[in-house]
XYZ file of C-alpha atoms in Angstrom:
586
model
C 27.632 -10.235 57.072
C 28.840 -7.097 55.388
C 31.222 -6.619 52.537
C 32.458 -3.408 54.188
C 33.824 -5.258 57.202
C 34.609 -8.644 55.733
C 36.033 -7.489 52.398
C 37.493 -4.076 53.364
C 40.702 -4.843 51.471
C 39.108 -6.517 48.359
C 38.188 -3.450 46.352
C 39.585 -4.766 43.040
C 38.003 -8.203 43.429
C 34.628 -6.677 44.173
C 34.942 -4.556 41.067
C 35.590 -7.661 38.965
C 32.780 -9.614 40.630
C 30.129 -6.941 40.039
C 31.173 -6.683 36.399
C 30.774 -10.463 36.112
C 27.250 -10.161 37.583
C 26.289 -7.624 34.942
C 27.703 -9.930 32.240
C 25.534 -12.771 33.571
C 22.458 -10.545 33.426
C 23.212 -9.539 29.837
C 23.727 -13.197 28.932
C 20.281 -14.017 30.335
C 18.744 -11.163 28.346
C 20.334 -12.558 25.196
C 18.964 -16.014 26.021
C 15.406 -14.672 26.396
C 15.737 -12.652 23.193
C 16.761 -15.755 21.222
C 13.847 -17.653 22.773
C 11.427 -14.958 21.538
C 12.902 -15.239 18.038
C 12.398 -19.015 18.121
C 8.774 -18.559 19.219
C 8.128 -16.087 16.396
C 9.763 -18.383 13.846
C 7.792 -21.379 15.133
C 4.533 -19.416 15.050
C 5.269 -18.276 11.497
C 5.987 -21.831 10.364
C 2.773 -23.071 12.002
C 0.753 -20.347 10.288
C 2.347 -21.129 6.926
C 1.634 -24.830 7.452
C -2.004 -24.109 8.273
C -2.324 -21.772 5.282
C -0.685 -24.319 2.968
C -3.357 -26.930 3.642
C -6.320 -24.537 3.680
C -8.733 -25.239 0.797
C -8.415 -22.864 -2.119
C -11.486 -20.731 -2.734
C -13.685 -21.590 -5.712
C -11.835 -24.857 -6.260
C -12.693 -28.530 -6.127
C -10.963 -28.756 -2.750
C -13.522 -26.403 -1.241
C -16.331 -28.745 -2.298
C -14.621 -31.636 -0.509
C -14.961 -29.869 2.841
C -18.647 -30.700 3.082
C -17.582 -34.081 4.533
C -17.267 -34.228 8.307
C -13.739 -35.650 8.157
C -12.621 -32.741 5.971
C -14.451 -30.278 8.225
C -12.597 -31.740 11.205
C -9.307 -31.318 9.353
C -10.234 -27.706 8.560
C -11.032 -27.129 12.248
C -7.646 -28.619 13.124
C -5.968 -26.157 10.746
C -7.843 -23.254 12.335
C -6.939 -24.429 15.839
C -3.303 -24.707 14.805
C -3.511 -21.133 13.583
C -4.735 -20.084 17.043
C -2.033 -22.296 18.568
C 0.555 -20.349 16.580
C -0.962 -17.125 17.885
C -0.248 -18.200 21.464
C 3.420 -18.641 20.637
C 3.384 -15.120 19.267
C 1.877 -14.016 22.594
C 4.739 -15.771 24.421
C 7.257 -13.897 22.297
C 5.543 -10.531 22.823
C 5.193 -10.963 26.599
C 8.790 -12.127 27.051
C 9.999 -9.183 25.021
C 7.971 -6.599 26.962
C 8.162 -8.107 30.464
C 11.721 -9.476 30.453
C 13.942 -8.293 27.592
C 12.948 -4.632 27.544
C 12.683 -4.374 31.321
C 16.018 -6.076 32.027
C 17.806 -4.095 29.319
C 16.721 -0.861 30.963
C 17.678 -2.219 34.402
C 21.152 -3.193 33.160
C 21.768 0.371 32.040
C 20.717 1.669 35.460
C 22.848 -0.990 37.166
C 25.935 -0.039 35.189
C 25.441 3.600 36.095
C 24.985 2.798 39.794
C 28.054 0.540 39.816
C 30.102 3.209 38.124
C 29.044 5.801 40.719
C 29.810 3.545 43.703
C 33.257 2.568 42.513
C 33.966 6.166 41.615
C 33.245 7.112 45.242
C 35.494 4.253 46.378
C 38.384 5.393 44.207
C 37.883 8.959 45.385
C 38.147 7.777 49.033
C 41.256 5.797 48.134
C 42.866 8.789 46.529
C 42.062 10.955 49.580
C 43.615 8.518 52.058
C 46.642 8.139 49.802
C 47.020 11.939 49.739
C 46.840 12.055 53.542
C 49.424 9.313 53.732
C 51.754 11.239 51.445
C 51.357 14.374 53.582
C 52.176 12.343 56.680
C 55.263 10.875 55.059
C 56.403 14.318 53.912
C 55.995 15.894 57.390
C 57.737 12.933 58.927
C 60.730 13.246 56.604
C 60.865 17.007 57.198
C 60.813 16.472 61.002
C 63.566 13.884 60.684
C 65.635 16.195 58.519
C 65.194 19.181 60.885
C 66.153 17.034 63.893
C 69.361 15.927 62.208
C 70.252 19.470 61.190
C 69.535 20.743 64.749
C 71.775 18.008 66.159
C 74.618 18.912 63.780
C 74.220 22.600 64.599
C 74.403 21.820 68.355
C 77.535 19.724 67.893
C 79.145 22.515 65.816
C 78.331 25.077 68.558
C 79.847 22.893 71.229
C 82.969 22.394 69.122
C 83.321 26.131 68.483
C 82.708 26.910 72.166
C 85.512 24.480 73.256
C 88.065 25.842 70.779
C 90.155 28.655 72.394
C 91.361 29.896 69.098
C 87.816 30.818 67.921
C 86.606 34.313 68.443
C 83.730 35.113 70.691
C 81.690 36.360 67.725
C 82.012 33.056 65.859
C 80.962 31.180 68.971
C 77.912 33.411 69.358
C 77.006 32.885 65.727
C 77.222 29.091 66.101
C 75.068 29.277 69.216
C 72.353 31.262 67.417
C 72.395 28.839 64.478
C 71.958 25.904 66.834
C 69.005 27.589 68.479
C 67.389 28.249 65.103
C 67.812 24.640 64.030
C 66.438 23.503 67.337
C 63.353 25.685 66.886
C 62.822 24.365 63.349
C 62.982 20.825 64.688
C 60.384 21.679 67.313
C 58.092 23.194 64.662
C 58.482 20.149 62.391
C 57.709 17.920 65.330
C 54.535 19.793 66.065
C 53.513 19.771 62.401
C 54.268 16.049 62.099
C 52.238 15.304 65.209
C 49.283 17.257 63.912
C 49.341 15.594 60.479
C 49.703 12.181 62.087
C 46.640 12.724 64.220
C 44.701 13.922 61.224
C 45.815 10.936 59.119
C 44.827 8.483 61.813
C 41.402 10.085 61.954
C 41.052 9.946 58.175
C 42.251 6.377 58.067
C 39.795 5.322 60.742
C 36.956 6.985 58.891
C 38.131 5.432 55.633
C 38.164 1.843 56.927
C 35.248 2.135 59.311
C 32.912 4.584 57.585
C 33.612 5.443 53.954
C 34.655 2.034 52.611
C 31.944 0.116 54.563
C 29.282 2.500 53.275
C 30.485 2.227 49.684
C 30.847 -1.545 49.875
C 27.416 -1.805 51.465
C 25.894 0.037 48.497
C 27.761 -2.275 46.121
C 26.520 -5.308 48.080
C 22.927 -4.068 47.956
C 23.273 -3.393 44.232
C 24.548 -6.909 43.637
C 21.799 -8.462 45.740
C 19.151 -6.476 43.816
C 20.633 -7.816 40.604
C 20.378 -11.374 41.894
C 16.773 -10.839 43.007
C 15.912 -9.253 39.659
C 17.265 -12.131 37.621
C 15.316 -14.552 39.831
C 12.091 -12.583 39.275
C 12.759 -12.568 35.542
C 13.091 -16.346 35.580
C 9.733 -16.601 37.343
C 8.215 -14.283 34.737
C 9.769 -16.455 32.043
C 7.908 -19.465 33.383
C 4.707 -17.520 34.065
C 4.526 -16.234 30.475
C 4.478 -19.848 29.296
C 2.008 -20.840 31.992
C -0.463 -18.098 31.019
C -0.992 -19.484 27.519
C -1.271 -23.126 28.599
C -5.086 -22.887 29.170
C -5.588 -21.352 25.725
C -3.325 -23.927 24.111
C -5.341 -26.567 25.978
C -8.516 -25.118 24.473
C -6.943 -25.342 21.014
C -6.111 -28.985 21.614
C -9.600 -29.569 23.019
C -10.973 -28.008 19.842
C -8.984 -30.470 17.753
C -10.304 -33.369 19.840
C -13.853 -32.044 19.536
C -13.442 -31.718 15.780
C -12.205 -35.300 15.609
C -15.180 -36.488 17.664
C -17.558 -34.630 15.322
C -16.592 -36.879 12.407
C -19.680 -38.823 11.309
C -18.910 -41.649 8.927
C -22.600 -42.274 8.222
C -23.130 -38.653 7.268
C -20.106 -38.735 4.955
C -21.416 -41.903 3.345
C -24.784 -40.205 2.791
C -23.026 -37.210 1.217
C -21.318 -39.572 -1.227
C -24.743 -40.923 -2.159
C -26.090 -37.411 -2.668
C -23.047 -36.371 -4.694
C -23.017 -39.273 -7.118
C -26.545 -40.693 -7.143
C -27.799 -40.779 -10.733
C -31.445 -41.578 -10.128
C -31.429 -44.443 -12.617
C -32.637 -47.916 -11.665
C -30.350 -50.922 -12.078
C -30.982 -53.220 -15.064
C -33.263 -56.199 -14.779
C -32.463 -59.835 -15.369
C -31.195 -60.943 -18.761
C -33.398 -63.628 -20.226
C -32.035 -66.881 -21.463
C -31.474 -67.052 -25.207
C -31.888 -70.513 -26.627
C -29.327 -71.234 -29.360
C -30.475 -74.841 -29.779
C -33.428 -73.747 -31.906
C -32.596 -73.935 -35.616
C -34.968 -71.111 -36.299
C -33.653 -67.587 -36.910
C -33.273 -65.586 -33.732
C -35.316 -62.508 -33.310
C -34.543 -59.684 -31.042
C -36.163 -60.314 -27.699
C -37.764 -57.659 -25.620
C -34.928 -57.855 -23.093
C -31.963 -58.304 -25.465
C -28.904 -56.095 -24.976
C -28.154 -56.051 -28.721
C -29.259 -53.166 -30.931
C -30.556 -53.582 -34.482
C -32.075 -51.152 -36.942
C -34.590 -53.806 -37.993
C -35.564 -54.595 -34.402
C -38.647 -53.419 -32.602
C -38.568 -49.741 -31.707
C -39.925 -50.365 -28.210
C -37.256 -52.157 -26.166
C -37.316 -52.678 -22.444
C -35.812 -54.688 -19.645
C -37.854 -57.216 -17.780
C -38.658 -57.174 -14.120
C -39.183 -54.111 -11.995
C -36.898 -51.877 -14.049
C -39.456 -51.292 -16.817
C -39.186 -47.879 -18.357
C -35.694 -47.349 -16.864
C -32.753 -48.850 -18.718
C -29.168 -49.082 -17.540
C -27.501 -45.943 -18.889
C -23.874 -46.942 -18.738
C -23.575 -50.207 -20.737
C -22.050 -49.557 -24.141
C -23.893 -51.113 -27.020
C -22.255 -53.228 -29.637
C -22.875 -51.529 -32.982
C -21.676 -54.354 -35.207
C -24.197 -57.191 -35.305
C -21.708 -59.382 -37.132
C -19.249 -59.533 -34.266
C -19.690 -62.456 -31.864
C -21.438 -61.562 -28.610
C -19.155 -61.111 -25.627
C -19.224 -63.703 -22.860
C -21.514 -62.866 -19.957
C -18.514 -62.523 -17.626
C -17.123 -59.747 -19.825
C -20.456 -57.959 -19.746
C -20.513 -58.230 -15.971
C -16.978 -56.825 -15.679
C -17.922 -53.977 -17.993
C -20.996 -53.289 -15.885
C -18.974 -53.216 -12.657
C -16.194 -50.953 -13.998
C -18.248 -48.573 -16.129
C -18.536 -44.921 -15.075
C -21.523 -42.653 -15.622
C -21.302 -40.301 -18.567
C -21.612 -36.781 -17.336
C -21.504 -34.809 -20.562
C -23.456 -35.329 -23.717
C -21.678 -36.909 -26.679
C -21.470 -33.762 -28.758
C -20.071 -31.756 -25.817
C -17.355 -34.344 -25.255
C -16.474 -34.529 -28.922
C -16.473 -30.819 -29.665
C -15.764 -29.298 -26.251
C -19.162 -27.601 -25.934
C -20.410 -25.947 -22.744
C -22.805 -27.537 -20.267
C -26.481 -26.929 -21.207
C -28.180 -24.277 -19.120
C -30.838 -26.693 -17.907
C -28.178 -29.290 -16.910
C -29.936 -31.853 -19.092
C -26.660 -33.693 -19.576
C -26.631 -34.726 -15.890
C -28.354 -37.799 -14.449
C -31.776 -37.034 -12.923
C -30.711 -36.770 -9.290
C -27.607 -34.705 -10.066
C -29.634 -32.494 -12.382
C -32.164 -31.875 -9.607
C -29.384 -30.833 -7.223
C -27.830 -28.488 -9.773
C -31.167 -26.875 -10.543
C -32.018 -26.527 -6.850
C -28.661 -24.880 -6.214
C -29.224 -22.502 -9.117
C -32.687 -21.576 -7.825
C -31.277 -20.886 -4.352
C -28.529 -18.693 -5.813
C -31.026 -16.723 -7.863
C -33.295 -16.240 -4.849
C -30.368 -14.855 -2.884
C -29.556 -12.462 -5.718
C -33.203 -11.386 -5.888
C -33.235 -10.724 -2.135
C -30.016 -8.720 -2.419
C -31.410 -6.599 -5.265
C -34.707 -6.171 -3.411
C -32.903 -4.869 -0.334
C -30.984 -2.459 -2.529
C -34.209 -1.259 -4.159
C -35.805 -0.707 -0.743
C -32.779 1.279 0.398
C -32.872 3.477 -2.706
C -36.621 3.998 -2.264
C -36.130 5.109 1.353
C -33.342 7.441 0.304
C -35.568 8.930 -2.390
C -38.306 9.524 0.188
C -35.778 11.318 2.396
C -34.705 13.491 -0.540
C -38.346 14.312 -1.289
C -38.951 15.420 2.283
C -35.608 17.205 2.554
C -34.577 18.540 -0.888
C -31.460 20.136 0.578
C -30.006 16.641 1.179
C -30.110 15.634 -2.492
C -31.996 15.503 -5.775
C -34.622 12.698 -5.830
C -34.422 12.524 -9.637
C -30.793 11.460 -9.429
C -31.910 8.112 -7.983
C -34.457 7.316 -10.683
C -31.962 5.754 -13.080
C -30.426 3.587 -10.389
C -33.880 2.547 -9.160
C -34.896 1.617 -12.693
C -31.749 -0.474 -13.180
C -32.279 -2.339 -9.916
C -35.954 -2.958 -10.769
C -34.983 -4.329 -14.198
C -32.374 -6.565 -12.604
C -34.967 -7.925 -10.182
C -37.335 -8.672 -13.045
C -34.607 -10.434 -15.021
C -33.609 -12.500 -12.001
C -37.236 -13.442 -11.327
C -37.728 -14.598 -14.910
C -34.522 -16.565 -14.669
C -35.628 -18.095 -11.355
C -39.028 -19.044 -12.833
C -37.292 -20.748 -15.720
C -35.104 -22.842 -13.444
C -38.019 -23.558 -11.097
C -39.951 -24.909 -14.068
C -37.066 -27.184 -14.975
C -36.755 -28.254 -11.354
C -40.476 -29.011 -11.191
C -40.144 -31.017 -14.388
C -37.357 -33.115 -12.920
C -39.282 -33.676 -9.707
C -42.322 -34.766 -11.674
C -44.524 -31.787 -10.805
C -44.736 -30.457 -14.372
C -44.929 -32.131 -17.773
C -41.886 -32.331 -19.982
C -40.765 -29.057 -21.494
C -41.698 -28.277 -25.036
C -39.258 -27.389 -27.744
C -40.194 -23.732 -27.259
C -39.165 -23.859 -23.570
C -35.818 -25.275 -24.525
C -35.187 -22.388 -26.891
C -35.864 -19.902 -24.115
C -32.784 -21.120 -22.231
C -30.764 -18.941 -24.640
C -27.599 -20.992 -24.735
C -28.255 -23.469 -27.511
C -30.870 -21.629 -29.518
C -30.872 -23.067 -33.027
C -29.309 -26.341 -31.927
C -31.794 -27.305 -29.252
C -32.950 -30.547 -30.742
C -29.407 -31.698 -31.413
C -28.408 -30.981 -27.807
C -31.373 -32.878 -26.425
C -30.857 -35.916 -28.601
C -27.093 -35.932 -28.023
C -27.507 -35.688 -24.277
C -30.130 -38.401 -24.471
C -27.609 -40.604 -26.216
C -25.439 -40.523 -23.087
C -28.259 -41.958 -21.027
C -29.435 -44.486 -23.562
C -29.716 -48.104 -22.684
C -27.694 -50.802 -24.491
C -30.378 -51.058 -27.146
C -30.314 -47.312 -27.837
C -33.529 -46.115 -26.132
C -33.675 -42.986 -23.946
C -35.218 -43.704 -20.579
C -35.006 -40.601 -18.375
C -38.536 -39.231 -19.001
C -41.605 -41.168 -20.046
C -42.885 -38.314 -22.192
C -39.815 -38.468 -24.455
C -39.236 -42.201 -24.361
C -41.093 -43.165 -27.495
C -39.501 -40.398 -29.553
C -35.968 -41.426 -28.638
C -36.674 -45.121 -28.960
C -37.445 -44.555 -32.576
C -34.392 -42.370 -33.197
C -31.866 -44.275 -31.111
C -30.772 -46.872 -33.714
C -29.596 -44.104 -36.040
C -27.794 -41.975 -33.485
C -24.475 -43.787 -33.327
C -23.998 -43.692 -37.061
C -24.819 -40.000 -37.033
C -22.190 -39.284 -34.410
C -19.521 -41.387 -36.036
C -20.012 -39.770 -39.431
C -20.406 -36.245 -38.082
C -18.323 -33.614 -39.862
C -16.992 -30.427 -38.206
C -19.216 -27.404 -38.560
C -18.169 -25.154 -41.473
C -16.793 -21.683 -40.779
C -19.286 -18.902 -41.467
C -16.766 -16.082 -41.044
C -13.841 -14.826 -38.987
C -13.434 -12.744 -35.856
C -10.761 -10.673 -34.174
C -10.328 -10.724 -30.399
C -10.755 -7.224 -28.937
C -9.735 -8.301 -25.455
C -7.968 -11.219 -23.799
C -10.399 -13.821 -22.422
C -9.433 -16.637 -20.036
C -11.729 -19.553 -20.811
C -11.767 -21.266 -17.441
C -15.263 -22.757 -17.578
C -16.045 -25.944 -19.428
C -16.897 -25.383 -23.080
C -15.211 -21.984 -23.313
C -11.952 -21.230 -25.102
C -9.190 -18.772 -24.226
C -8.281 -16.019 -26.699
C -5.584 -13.360 -26.806
C -6.170 -9.747 -27.775
C -5.634 -9.264 -31.519
C -5.922 -13.001 -32.330
C -7.904 -13.958 -35.461
C -10.097 -17.100 -35.376
C -12.856 -18.773 -37.369
C -16.535 -18.308 -36.481
C -18.571 -21.526 -36.715
C -21.721 -20.370 -34.912
C -22.907 -16.813 -34.381
C -24.524 -15.336 -31.293
C -28.092 -16.649 -30.862
C -29.031 -13.997 -28.361
C -27.330 -15.476 -25.305
C -24.191 -13.341 -25.568
C -21.868 -16.156 -26.712
C -20.198 -16.862 -30.068
C -18.758 -20.210 -31.039
C -15.289 -20.049 -32.616
C -12.544 -22.429 -33.755
C -8.766 -22.043 -33.560
C -7.904 -25.222 -35.432
C -9.565 -28.505 -36.283
C -9.369 -29.825 -32.728
C -9.782 -26.678 -30.600
C -13.106 -24.806 -30.478
C -15.422 -23.313 -27.895
C -17.451 -20.286 -26.840
C -16.301 -16.723 -26.094
C -18.362 -13.664 -25.057
C -19.633 -11.851 -28.144
C -18.573 -8.512 -26.679
C -14.950 -9.703 -26.604
C -14.661 -10.215 -30.381
C -15.364 -8.311 -33.590
C -17.145 -10.675 -36.007
C -16.781 -10.583 -39.825
C -19.373 -12.961 -41.297
C -19.119 -14.397 -44.777
C -22.137 -13.158 -46.746
C -22.093 -16.306 -48.882
C -22.082 -18.628 -45.891
C -25.306 -20.486 -45.160
C -27.374 -18.686 -42.539
C -24.929 -15.778 -42.209
C -26.230 -12.275 -41.750
C -25.006 -9.300 -43.703
C -23.852 -7.080 -40.815
C -20.363 -6.911 -39.451
């Protein structure tokens, strides 16, 4: 089957058909290009979705991802990110292996088609020129034959007329001979051109046109094969990423199977365990006795005239329930037992000390406002952080020391003295961090029962509440007091707080705001993001209610309800010389 023999007379239709084939190829290229755009858009949306649900750094969400279910969700987000990457790979491979390649091929195909049909038109024009030459020679031969015939008839007429002179007859005879010779020459020329045309025509229909049409047929068949190969590549590009996508899905399944409900439950215990023991049984109070009731050892009521040593019965001796609110007014009727039970079941642990809640103060450095177990965790975390900082500084010191040794051995590389200041700074930082770590280790040992309770002097060394240490301790103790007002976290402080507890509530209720001891102007803008701090704007003027005690913080007030701590270096303080306890410097 050959287009040159079967379609020798369908030049125009073949031209239209090949143009249609190129249009189909360009349509397929457009289809693949739109597919790549869809893949890129889908991958982008998947990445944005994964990013949207990623936990924010240094936020509460990040803490939630310690649970196995949240870790599995995070793994799912990461796998979806990789899943999106595979769709980007599909888009890239389709673009490079199909779109770019076919676009270049289409340009080559158009050029080849143009060349082939140009050769075909050139052959057509040549055969048409030959045909015109044949027609012209044929008409000239016909014309010469007619003129020769007329000249012969005129000669015969002149020769038969007796009235015509011999000269005229001879002239007519010569003219007839000339016309006859011209006819013979035209005949010979016509015959020659006819033979040549037949040869050209045979070559045109049996050689030139078949060859040209064969090239066009081969071009069209290559186009068809190429589009088929591109379709296979289209499928293969998808097939190549299927194993990786399968691994992503397997990763999601593995993450789901890694969820451990028991572990998550244990993490909840570790996160919220207070370390307190539940309250003991409430003893029966007999109201049938006419005698005046006295406060029993296990009563939940609090009275200033009662015994200073109050305790629960049973196995919870020395540890009182820290979350039951006490009833300050002894004149009010006692609540029914069912109400007490509901209050016990719905009460929440107090995390901050009373003064911090009321005045917005910062968390104590020793975390004494936390329940025992939570305090131990906080202190342990702080110790670990400090140890990491110490190790980091130690590595830096070792590196500087090695560099100094190199400089000593090779002075041309640098001056050893230039590293002395940096080495001194790093050494001082290590010493500060070690002192800080020892302080927190002491507090941790105290909580774990390895060391006795800290003295008042140790509390002052924390640096954050110097001058108000005793107030902070007693206020924080108030949060963990039992219903009768006694503090039960540490045995060494129990007796002291039992004696002070009855007077604490009245002290808090009647507490007046601290008086201003001066003013300050903010030198820089400070964003108070931590608890107990307050935000200030550069140039803002505020009241100073507590000066820096050596910890680098100054307590200020903006209005009656808004106060907190700011770094001392961020403000310029103007103390009132007449204020109690104020210093004379500015």
